[in-house]
Amino acid sequence: MSNLTLKGIPESLHERLRVVAEANRRSLNGEAIHRLQRSFEDDPRDAWTVRERAGAPYESGLPVRDPEPELVTLAEFIALPDGDPYRLELAAGRVVREPAPGFRHGRVASRLSRILWEASGDLGHGEVFFDMGFLLTRDPPTVRIPDVAFVSATRLAEHATDEVFLGGAPDLAVEVLSPWNSASEIQGKALEYLDAGAHLVWIVDPAAETVTVYRARDDIRVLGVEDTLDGTAAIPGLEVEVGRLFGQG
């Protein structure tokens, strides 16, 4: 990548540029670099569309970005190759790519998974999942992958074990915010979970050390580290201090 000049380009894009250049086995010229920068500024999660992921032609060393990304069917989405290092979701037929979460994100998700398992697994209330897809709608298809999810034993018994994605939302869906998540995007996800049958949605913000609790479209609360999360709508007896998610107490 001898011709790749990163001067004036945000540091957050450096590794992304290197990945693109390596994938193309060529250097990126200045025009291509700034085009990539603009694409990530428009939407840092979705600069590459499903067309190039499937092998579309490259222009100036970069994938061609479709101004109107193609819609895909559920079967086509399932057949897509692994999106590593991106996590692939499907939003109303449109493939969405999100970078792999970082250390702080993963640490909070790990703590919460352990708390939920302690409150549910040994008592037979259900199971805790992470990085598992849920088919929220079929037409157009929407598949979301919450960072942490709880599904009751009753719900699990209703589904075939060979299903690729579990139909409907988890009883409790948890999303841990990353720096690139926008407020409108994450609120949209929360409402999707509720509309698909979730009893509770928790949006965890590691930077602000808050949890936004969604019980219904008109029942939304923001809790701080001194507050207590009430998860009994999903898991009987579940109450947890918000501070525990952030290593306090």
Coordinates of C-alpha atoms in Angstrom, one line a residue, residues 72-75 77-78 87-97 131-147 164-170 189 192-193:
V72 CA -32.8 -9.3 -1.0
T73 CA -35.0 -12.2 0.0
L74 CA -34.6 -14.1 3.3
A75 CA -33.1 -17.0 1.3
F77 CA -29.6 -13.3 3.0
I78 CA -29.1 -16.7 4.5
R87 CA -22.0 -8.4 11.5
L88 CA -24.8 -8.7 8.9
E89 CA -28.4 -7.9 9.7
L90 CA -31.4 -7.4 7.4
A91 CA -33.6 -4.4 7.7
A92 CA -36.8 -4.6 5.5
G93 CA -34.9 -6.5 2.9
R94 CA -31.8 -4.3 2.9
V95 CA -28.5 -5.8 4.1
V96 CA -26.9 -3.8 6.9
R97 CA -23.3 -4.2 8.0
D131 CA -25.2 -13.0 18.4
M132 CA -28.3 -15.0 17.4
G133 CA -30.6 -13.8 14.6
F134 CA -34.3 -13.2 15.1
L135 CA -36.7 -12.9 12.2
L136 CA -38.8 -10.0 13.2
T137 CA -40.8 -9.6 10.0
R138 CA -41.1 -11.8 6.9
D139 CA -42.4 -9.4 4.2
P140 CA -40.2 -7.6 3.8
P141 CA -37.8 -9.6 5.8
T142 CA -36.1 -8.1 8.9
V143 CA -33.4 -10.0 10.8
R144 CA -31.9 -8.5 13.9
I145 CA -29.1 -9.7 16.1
P146 CA -29.3 -8.3 19.6
D147 CA -26.1 -8.2 21.6
V164 CA -32.0 -20.7 10.9
F165 CA -33.5 -17.7 12.8
L166 CA -36.0 -17.7 15.7
G167 CA -39.3 -16.2 14.6
G168 CA -40.4 -13.1 16.4
A169 CA -38.5 -11.0 19.0
P170 CA -36.8 -12.3 22.1
K189 CA -34.3 -1.1 16.5
E192 CA -38.9 -3.1 15.9
Y193 CA -38.3 -5.5 18.8

